[in-house]
Amino acid sequence: MKRKWNSQFDDFLKENINRLSKDQIAITLGVKPSAVDSARVRLGLSTFNKWPSEDDRILLERAPHLTISGLASLLNRSEASVKKRVEQLGATPKPTPQIEKYSLTTEQKEFIISNRLTLSRKQIQKALGISRNHLIASLASHKIKIRRNAPYTDIDDSFLMENYITLGAKKCAEHLERTVSSISSRALTLNIRTGRNRKWSIEEDRFLAENINKIGPEQVGLNLRRSLSAVKQRMRLVGANQRLTREEVRFIEENYIIHGAEWVSRKLNVSPERLIRKAKRLGFHSVSRQLQDRDLQFISENYSTYGPHWIAERLSCTKQTAIEAAKKIGVSYTRARWTPEDDQFLLDNYRKRPIIELAELLFRTYKAIPTRHKKLTDKQIN
């Protein structure tokens, strides 16, 4: 509880204004610093010194025994201000011991020297289990130079030749565990022209216009061996990204909740994914609706493969509704575990095939492939 100012506080302030700081006086008297300032102005006293005499006394007494850091902690001040004041007073603080912050063992140093031309900096960092700053500082202190990226192998080059146009630099960088700029530079060296630089033929434009609403831009890009951005840019130029008509939107509004996304998508001849995105923009969400016979047939055919979440999206029902319906008709879903054969197949083909193709072959999602590969490579390094 803050105390009320009195005449005794006035006497204490007059005696110690040049010896103590404003905060120290406030703590001693149990008042706010603003109350100390108001009393100082009322009494006509000079302003507080940045360094009161008591702090100077402590600096002179303790400097030979404490470092700059220790003095700063003792006085609750910054190291820069303490260092400046010590120099002004002509005191000599205890020198800071020069400890080498980053160092390498003999084995680590030999490992770097033997692998500096074959492994990238990131791979060496993972193998040694040290931080990026630790590695950089250690290399500088030992005057060791390594390649920032491992040299491209024939397998890496063949992967770029086959997939750079389709996947683009970003996804190829994920595959090969390199930076996007490194992939782009290598593509220029190999003289690989991206989809944006290749001219579109009449047959490609026709395929785009006929199939964009059926299979989506990603599958169109895979079929035409063009990047997703190139497909989307061409869609805008040729007007292939036609919006749904008012009649189609009205049809969605009337039937989406009743019949579900799968049935409506077949009626409108559009992909279920596109229809689900459109329904969400219209404000439709999953509901606990009564499933029909065709919905139960759809569940029996796909539930064990894709699971309740995927089923709920396409039938426009809740996940719980899909689970209960699956129990009634006697189908179950078990999340597939990675077998040693799956892991070996992934390691053998990760740099040879696109992630999308690997996901289809292993019955996994797109994100599961690079995540699993990273876990496997980390295990091998450790």
Short mmCIF file of C-alpha atoms in Angstrom, two decimals:
data_model
loop_
_atom_site.label_atom_id
_atom_site.label_comp_id
_atom_site.label_asym_id
_atom_site.label_seq_id
_atom_site.Cartn_x
_atom_site.Cartn_y
_atom_site.Cartn_z
CA MET A 1 0.00 0.00 0.00
CA LYS A 2 1.39 3.41 -1.00
CA ARG A 3 2.04 5.85 1.88
CA LYS A 4 0.93 9.49 2.04
CA TRP A 5 3.63 12.13 1.65
CA ASN A 6 4.61 14.02 4.85
CA SER A 7 7.22 16.45 6.18
CA GLN A 8 9.62 13.64 7.11
CA PHE A 9 9.66 12.58 3.48
CA ASP A 10 10.62 16.18 2.53
CA ASP A 11 13.66 16.01 4.84
CA PHE A 12 14.71 12.60 3.48
CA LEU A 13 14.39 13.88 -0.10
CA LYS A 14 16.56 16.95 0.59
CA GLU A 15 19.27 14.82 2.19
CA ASN A 16 19.46 12.14 -0.50
CA ILE A 17 18.55 13.82 -3.81
CA ASN A 18 22.21 13.79 -4.92
CA ARG A 19 23.00 10.38 -3.37
CA LEU A 20 20.10 8.20 -4.48
CA SER A 21 18.08 7.90 -7.68
CA LYS A 22 14.39 8.75 -7.92
CA ASP A 23 13.40 5.08 -8.01
CA GLN A 24 15.54 4.26 -5.00
CA ILE A 25 13.98 7.08 -2.97
CA ALA A 26 10.48 5.95 -4.02
CA ILE A 27 11.19 2.36 -2.93
CA THR A 28 12.68 3.51 0.39
CA LEU A 29 9.70 5.73 1.21
CA GLY A 30 7.07 3.39 -0.20
CA VAL A 31 5.62 5.93 -2.62
CA LYS A 32 5.28 6.29 -6.37
CA PRO A 33 8.16 7.82 -8.39
CA SER A 34 5.71 10.47 -9.64
CA ALA A 35 5.12 11.55 -6.00
CA VAL A 36 8.88 11.97 -5.53
CA ASP A 37 9.04 14.12 -8.67
CA SER A 38 6.11 16.28 -7.52
CA ALA A 39 7.74 16.86 -4.11
CA ARG A 40 11.05 17.78 -5.75
CA VAL A 41 9.36 20.42 -7.90
CA ARG A 42 7.39 21.74 -4.89
CA LEU A 43 10.56 22.08 -2.81
CA GLY A 44 12.46 23.72 -5.67
CA LEU A 45 15.21 21.08 -5.74
CA SER A 46 17.44 20.29 -8.73
CA THR A 47 16.77 17.35 -11.02
CA PHE A 48 18.07 13.90 -10.20
CA ASN A 49 21.49 12.93 -11.47
CA LYS A 50 21.63 10.08 -13.99
CA TRP A 51 24.32 8.55 -11.81
CA PRO A 52 23.77 9.35 -8.10
CA SER A 53 26.76 9.35 -5.75
CA GLU A 54 25.71 6.07 -4.14
CA ASP A 55 25.87 4.25 -7.50
CA ASP A 56 29.25 5.83 -8.22
CA ARG A 57 30.51 4.62 -4.83
CA ILE A 58 29.34 1.08 -5.58
CA LEU A 59 31.02 1.17 -9.01
CA LEU A 60 34.35 2.29 -7.57
CA GLU A 61 34.26 -0.29 -4.77
CA ARG A 62 33.06 -3.28 -6.78
CA ALA A 63 34.72 -2.66 -10.18
CA PRO A 64 37.95 -4.55 -9.35
CA HIS A 65 35.93 -7.60 -8.30
CA LEU A 66 33.11 -7.69 -10.92
CA THR A 67 32.94 -7.65 -14.70
CA ILE A 68 30.88 -5.11 -16.65
CA SER A 69 28.07 -7.65 -16.86
CA GLY A 70 28.16 -8.24 -13.10
CA LEU A 71 28.10 -4.52 -12.33
CA ALA A 72 25.17 -4.01 -14.69
CA SER A 73 23.20 -6.76 -12.92
CA LEU A 74 24.07 -5.31 -9.49
CA LEU A 75 22.89 -1.78 -10.38
CA ASN A 76 20.03 -2.90 -12.66
CA ARG A 77 21.45 -0.90 -15.60
CA SER A 78 22.53 -1.69 -19.13
CA GLU A 79 26.07 -2.90 -19.81
CA ALA A 80 26.67 0.00 -22.21
CA SER A 81 25.78 2.67 -19.61
CA VAL A 82 27.88 0.94 -16.91
CA LYS A 83 30.88 0.69 -19.23
CA LYS A 84 30.62 4.38 -20.13
CA ARG A 85 30.35 5.45 -16.48
CA VAL A 86 33.28 3.27 -15.42
CA GLU A 87 35.44 4.94 -18.07
CA GLN A 88 34.34 8.40 -16.85
CA LEU A 89 35.27 7.52 -13.26
CA GLY A 90 38.61 6.05 -14.34
CA ALA A 91 37.90 2.68 -12.72
CA THR A 92 39.15 -0.64 -14.07
CA PRO A 93 36.58 -3.43 -13.95
CA LYS A 94 37.45 -7.12 -13.82
CA PRO A 95 38.17 -8.29 -17.39
CA THR A 96 35.64 -10.58 -19.05
CA PRO A 97 37.13 -14.06 -19.60
CA GLN A 98 37.52 -14.86 -23.28
CA ILE A 99 35.69 -18.15 -23.67
CA GLU A 100 35.42 -19.68 -27.12
CA LYS A 101 31.66 -19.83 -27.62
CA TYR A 102 31.69 -22.24 -30.53
CA SER A 103 34.18 -25.05 -30.93
CA LEU A 104 34.51 -28.38 -32.73
CA THR A 105 35.87 -31.67 -31.54
CA THR A 106 38.60 -33.41 -33.48
CA GLU A 107 36.09 -35.95 -34.85
CA GLN A 108 33.70 -33.20 -35.98
CA LYS A 109 36.51 -31.30 -37.68
CA GLU A 110 37.68 -34.44 -39.52
CA PHE A 111 34.10 -35.20 -40.60
CA ILE A 112 33.70 -31.70 -42.09
CA ILE A 113 37.02 -31.84 -43.93
CA SER A 114 36.29 -35.26 -45.43
CA ASN A 115 32.74 -34.33 -46.53
CA ARG A 116 32.99 -30.63 -47.34
CA LEU A 117 32.87 -31.21 -51.10
CA THR A 118 30.14 -33.86 -51.13
CA LEU A 119 27.66 -32.70 -48.48
CA SER A 120 25.87 -29.37 -48.19
CA ARG A 121 26.15 -27.15 -45.14
CA LYS A 122 22.66 -28.15 -44.04
CA GLN A 123 23.48 -31.86 -44.31
CA ILE A 124 26.70 -31.43 -42.30
CA GLN A 125 24.80 -29.47 -39.66
CA LYS A 126 22.25 -32.29 -39.28
CA ALA A 127 24.95 -34.97 -39.18
CA LEU A 128 26.86 -33.19 -36.40
CA GLY A 129 23.71 -32.23 -34.46
CA ILE A 130 24.74 -28.58 -33.98
CA SER A 131 23.02 -25.28 -34.71
CA ARG A 132 23.49 -23.27 -37.90
CA ASN A 133 25.26 -20.42 -36.05
CA HIS A 134 27.54 -22.93 -34.31
CA LEU A 135 28.60 -24.42 -37.63
CA ILE A 136 29.14 -21.07 -39.37
CA ALA A 137 31.19 -19.65 -36.48
CA SER A 138 33.26 -22.83 -36.18
CA LEU A 139 34.01 -22.89 -39.89
CA ALA A 140 35.15 -19.27 -39.74
CA SER A 141 37.39 -19.84 -36.71
CA HIS A 142 38.99 -22.95 -38.25
CA LYS A 143 39.11 -21.34 -41.74
CA ILE A 144 37.29 -24.24 -43.41
CA LYS A 145 35.27 -23.63 -46.56
CA ILE A 146 32.42 -25.92 -47.62
CA ARG A 147 29.89 -25.92 -50.43
CA ARG A 148 26.60 -24.30 -49.48
CA ASN A 149 24.82 -26.97 -51.54
CA ALA A 150 25.92 -30.45 -52.42
CA PRO A 151 26.78 -30.90 -56.12
CA TYR A 152 23.95 -32.01 -58.40
CA THR A 153 24.04 -35.70 -59.26
CA ASP A 154 22.82 -37.29 -62.48
CA ILE A 155 19.69 -38.44 -60.61
CA ASP A 156 18.97 -34.86 -59.50
CA ASP A 157 19.42 -33.55 -63.03
CA SER A 158 17.18 -36.23 -64.53
CA PHE A 159 14.49 -35.46 -61.93
CA LEU A 160 14.62 -31.77 -62.88
CA MET A 161 14.48 -32.58 -66.59
CA GLU A 162 11.35 -34.70 -66.06
CA ASN A 163 9.46 -32.68 -63.46
CA TYR A 164 10.60 -29.03 -63.40
CA ILE A 165 8.07 -27.95 -66.02
CA THR A 166 5.20 -29.69 -64.25
CA LEU A 167 5.99 -29.10 -60.58
CA GLY A 168 7.83 -25.79 -60.69
CA ALA A 169 10.87 -24.68 -58.71
CA LYS A 170 9.24 -24.69 -55.26
CA LYS A 171 8.06 -28.31 -55.28
CA CYS A 172 11.28 -29.51 -56.91
CA ALA A 173 13.16 -27.76 -54.10
CA GLU A 174 11.08 -29.72 -51.57
CA HIS A 175 11.96 -32.97 -53.36
CA LEU A 176 15.69 -32.33 -53.60
CA GLU A 177 15.98 -30.49 -50.24
CA ARG A 178 17.49 -27.39 -51.81
CA THR A 179 16.63 -23.72 -52.03
CA VAL A 180 14.31 -22.41 -54.74
CA SER A 181 17.04 -20.13 -56.09
CA SER A 182 19.42 -23.10 -56.40
CA ILE A 183 16.82 -25.10 -58.33
CA SER A 184 16.08 -22.16 -60.65
CA SER A 185 19.78 -21.65 -61.37
CA ARG A 186 20.26 -25.34 -62.11
CA ALA A 187 17.26 -25.31 -64.45
CA LEU A 188 18.83 -22.44 -66.39
CA THR A 189 22.09 -24.37 -66.60
CA LEU A 190 20.23 -27.40 -67.97
CA ASN A 191 18.32 -25.11 -70.37
CA ILE A 192 14.91 -26.21 -69.08
CA ARG A 193 12.15 -23.91 -70.26
CA THR A 194 9.18 -23.53 -67.93
CA GLY A 195 5.57 -23.82 -68.95
CA ARG A 196 5.19 -20.03 -69.02
CA ASN A 197 7.88 -19.77 -71.70
CA ARG A 198 6.51 -22.53 -73.92
CA LYS A 199 3.83 -21.53 -76.39
CA TRP A 200 0.37 -23.02 -75.99
CA SER A 201 -0.89 -25.06 -78.90
CA ILE A 202 -4.50 -25.12 -80.13
CA GLU A 203 -4.89 -28.67 -78.84
CA GLU A 204 -3.69 -27.64 -75.35
CA ASP A 205 -6.10 -24.71 -75.23
CA ARG A 206 -8.95 -26.99 -76.27
CA PHE A 207 -8.01 -29.55 -73.60
CA LEU A 208 -7.86 -26.78 -71.02
CA ALA A 209 -11.29 -25.40 -71.90
CA GLU A 210 -12.93 -28.84 -71.95
CA ASN A 211 -11.46 -30.24 -68.75
CA ILE A 212 -10.75 -27.35 -66.37
CA ASN A 213 -14.17 -27.63 -64.70
CA LYS A 214 -14.04 -31.43 -64.60
CA ILE A 215 -10.61 -32.26 -63.21
CA GLY A 216 -9.29 -28.90 -61.95
CA PRO A 217 -6.12 -26.92 -62.79
CA GLU A 218 -3.73 -29.27 -60.94
CA GLN A 219 -4.66 -32.32 -63.03
CA VAL A 220 -4.70 -30.23 -66.22
CA GLY A 221 -1.14 -29.14 -65.45
CA LEU A 222 -0.06 -32.75 -64.93
CA ASN A 223 -1.62 -33.84 -68.22
CA LEU A 224 -0.07 -30.96 -70.18
CA ARG A 225 3.24 -31.02 -68.24
CA ARG A 226 2.86 -27.41 -67.20
CA SER A 227 3.10 -25.67 -63.84
CA LEU A 228 0.00 -24.71 -61.87
CA SER A 229 0.74 -20.98 -62.25
CA ALA A 230 1.08 -21.39 -66.04
CA VAL A 231 -2.30 -23.15 -66.22
CA LYS A 232 -4.02 -20.46 -64.14
CA GLN A 233 -2.49 -17.69 -66.23
CA ARG A 234 -3.65 -19.36 -69.44
CA MET A 235 -7.13 -19.81 -67.95
CA ARG A 236 -7.42 -16.05 -67.52
CA LEU A 237 -6.15 -15.35 -71.05
CA VAL A 238 -8.50 -17.73 -72.86
CA GLY A 239 -11.45 -17.21 -70.51
CA ALA A 240 -11.52 -20.83 -69.41
CA ASN A 241 -12.16 -20.01 -65.78
CA GLN A 242 -15.86 -19.40 -66.32
CA ARG A 243 -17.85 -18.88 -63.17
CA LEU A 244 -20.90 -20.90 -62.35
CA THR A 245 -24.10 -19.45 -63.78
CA ARG A 246 -26.91 -18.13 -61.61
CA GLU A 247 -28.96 -21.23 -62.39
CA GLU A 248 -26.07 -23.49 -61.28
CA VAL A 249 -25.58 -21.49 -58.07
CA ARG A 250 -29.32 -21.71 -57.38
CA PHE A 251 -29.16 -25.47 -58.01
CA ILE A 252 -26.36 -25.75 -55.43
CA GLU A 253 -28.33 -23.73 -52.89
CA GLU A 254 -31.39 -25.94 -53.33
CA ASN A 255 -29.71 -29.35 -53.37
CA TYR A 256 -26.33 -29.17 -51.58
CA ILE A 257 -27.62 -29.89 -48.07
CA ILE A 258 -30.29 -32.35 -49.27
CA HIS A 259 -28.22 -34.52 -51.65
CA GLY A 260 -24.57 -33.72 -50.82
CA ALA A 261 -21.57 -32.51 -52.81
CA GLU A 262 -20.92 -35.77 -54.70
CA TRP A 263 -24.41 -35.93 -56.22
CA VAL A 264 -24.55 -32.19 -57.05
CA SER A 265 -21.05 -32.28 -58.64
CA ARG A 266 -22.13 -35.10 -60.98
CA LYS A 267 -25.26 -33.18 -61.98
CA LEU A 268 -23.32 -29.98 -62.72
CA ASN A 269 -20.34 -31.83 -64.26
CA VAL A 270 -17.76 -30.15 -62.00
CA SER A 271 -15.21 -31.64 -59.62
CA PRO A 272 -16.33 -32.31 -56.03
CA GLU A 273 -13.42 -30.22 -54.73
CA ARG A 274 -14.51 -27.17 -56.70
CA LEU A 275 -18.11 -27.63 -55.61
CA ILE A 276 -17.14 -27.93 -51.93
CA ARG A 277 -15.10 -24.70 -52.13
CA LYS A 278 -18.00 -22.91 -53.80
CA ALA A 279 -20.46 -24.19 -51.18
CA LYS A 280 -18.23 -22.93 -48.37
CA ARG A 281 -18.11 -19.48 -49.98
CA LEU A 282 -21.91 -19.55 -50.15
CA GLY A 283 -22.01 -20.27 -46.42
CA PHE A 284 -22.91 -23.97 -46.52
CA HIS A 285 -21.25 -26.22 -43.97
CA SER A 286 -21.55 -29.86 -42.98
CA VAL A 287 -24.91 -30.71 -41.38
CA SER A 288 -26.30 -33.78 -39.62
CA ARG A 289 -28.63 -34.75 -42.46
CA GLN A 290 -30.48 -37.99 -43.17
CA LEU A 291 -28.38 -40.13 -45.52
CA GLN A 292 -30.05 -41.80 -48.49
CA ASP A 293 -29.44 -45.22 -50.05
CA ARG A 294 -27.02 -43.87 -52.65
CA ASP A 295 -25.05 -42.17 -49.83
CA LEU A 296 -24.75 -45.46 -47.97
CA GLN A 297 -23.56 -47.13 -51.18
CA PHE A 298 -20.96 -44.36 -51.59
CA ILE A 299 -19.79 -44.93 -48.00
CA SER A 300 -19.48 -48.69 -48.46
CA GLU A 301 -17.32 -48.18 -51.57
CA ASN A 302 -14.98 -45.45 -50.26
CA TYR A 303 -15.01 -45.34 -46.45
CA SER A 304 -12.35 -47.96 -45.82
CA THR A 305 -9.99 -46.20 -48.26
CA TYR A 306 -10.45 -42.47 -47.56
CA GLY A 307 -11.89 -42.27 -44.03
CA PRO A 308 -14.72 -40.29 -42.38
CA HIS A 309 -13.41 -36.75 -43.02
CA TRP A 310 -13.22 -37.24 -46.80
CA ILE A 311 -16.66 -38.92 -46.83
CA ALA A 312 -18.23 -36.11 -44.75
CA GLU A 313 -16.98 -33.45 -47.18
CA ARG A 314 -18.44 -35.17 -50.22
CA LEU A 315 -21.77 -36.06 -48.64
CA SER A 316 -22.15 -32.65 -46.94
CA CYS A 317 -22.70 -34.27 -43.57
CA THR A 318 -20.87 -34.19 -40.28
CA LYS A 319 -17.95 -36.48 -39.55
CA GLN A 320 -19.95 -38.15 -36.76
CA THR A 321 -22.80 -38.89 -39.18
CA ALA A 322 -20.36 -40.61 -41.55
CA ILE A 323 -18.87 -42.68 -38.71
CA GLU A 324 -22.28 -43.81 -37.46
CA ALA A 325 -23.44 -44.73 -40.96
CA ALA A 326 -20.26 -46.74 -41.54
CA LYS A 327 -20.87 -48.68 -38.32
CA LYS A 328 -24.42 -49.52 -39.40
CA ILE A 329 -23.34 -50.98 -42.73
CA GLY A 330 -20.30 -52.73 -41.22
CA VAL A 331 -17.34 -50.89 -42.81
CA SER A 332 -14.38 -49.51 -40.90
CA TYR A 333 -11.40 -47.26 -41.53
CA THR A 334 -7.94 -47.83 -40.09
CA ARG A 335 -5.22 -45.28 -40.67
CA ALA A 336 -2.58 -47.08 -42.69
CA ARG A 337 0.79 -47.43 -40.98
CA TRP A 338 4.09 -47.10 -42.82
CA THR A 339 5.59 -50.52 -43.42
CA PRO A 340 9.33 -51.14 -44.01
CA GLU A 341 8.50 -51.87 -47.66
CA ASP A 342 6.72 -48.49 -48.00
CA ASP A 343 9.66 -46.70 -46.40
CA GLN A 344 12.19 -48.40 -48.69
CA PHE A 345 10.08 -47.65 -51.78
CA LEU A 346 9.85 -44.00 -50.71
CA LEU A 347 13.61 -43.69 -50.17
CA ASP A 348 14.36 -45.33 -53.53
CA ASN A 349 11.93 -43.24 -55.57
CA TYR A 350 11.65 -39.90 -53.76
CA ARG A 351 14.07 -38.13 -56.08
CA LYS A 352 12.92 -40.03 -59.17
CA ARG A 353 9.13 -39.51 -59.12
CA PRO A 354 6.83 -36.56 -58.31
CA ILE A 355 5.25 -36.40 -54.85
CA ILE A 356 1.77 -36.60 -56.38
CA GLU A 357 2.61 -39.90 -58.09
CA LEU A 358 4.18 -41.33 -54.93
CA ALA A 359 1.10 -40.32 -52.93
CA GLU A 360 -1.14 -42.22 -55.34
CA LEU A 361 1.07 -45.32 -55.36
CA LEU A 362 1.35 -45.44 -51.56
CA PHE A 363 -2.28 -44.36 -50.94
CA ARG A 364 -1.18 -41.32 -48.91
CA THR A 365 -1.91 -37.62 -48.89
CA TYR A 366 0.41 -35.16 -50.65
CA LYS A 367 1.72 -33.74 -47.34
CA ALA A 368 2.42 -37.19 -45.86
CA ILE A 369 5.12 -38.00 -48.45
CA PRO A 370 7.70 -35.23 -47.69
CA THR A 371 6.95 -35.48 -43.96
CA ARG A 372 7.73 -39.21 -43.92
CA HIS A 373 10.82 -38.77 -46.09
CA LYS A 374 12.21 -36.14 -43.70
CA LYS A 375 11.73 -38.48 -40.73
CA LEU A 376 13.51 -41.30 -42.55
CA THR A 377 16.47 -39.16 -43.62
CA ASP A 378 16.82 -37.73 -40.11
CA LYS A 379 16.97 -41.28 -38.72
CA GLN A 380 19.66 -42.24 -41.23
CA ILE A 381 21.80 -39.21 -40.33
CA ASN A 382 21.47 -39.78 -36.59
#
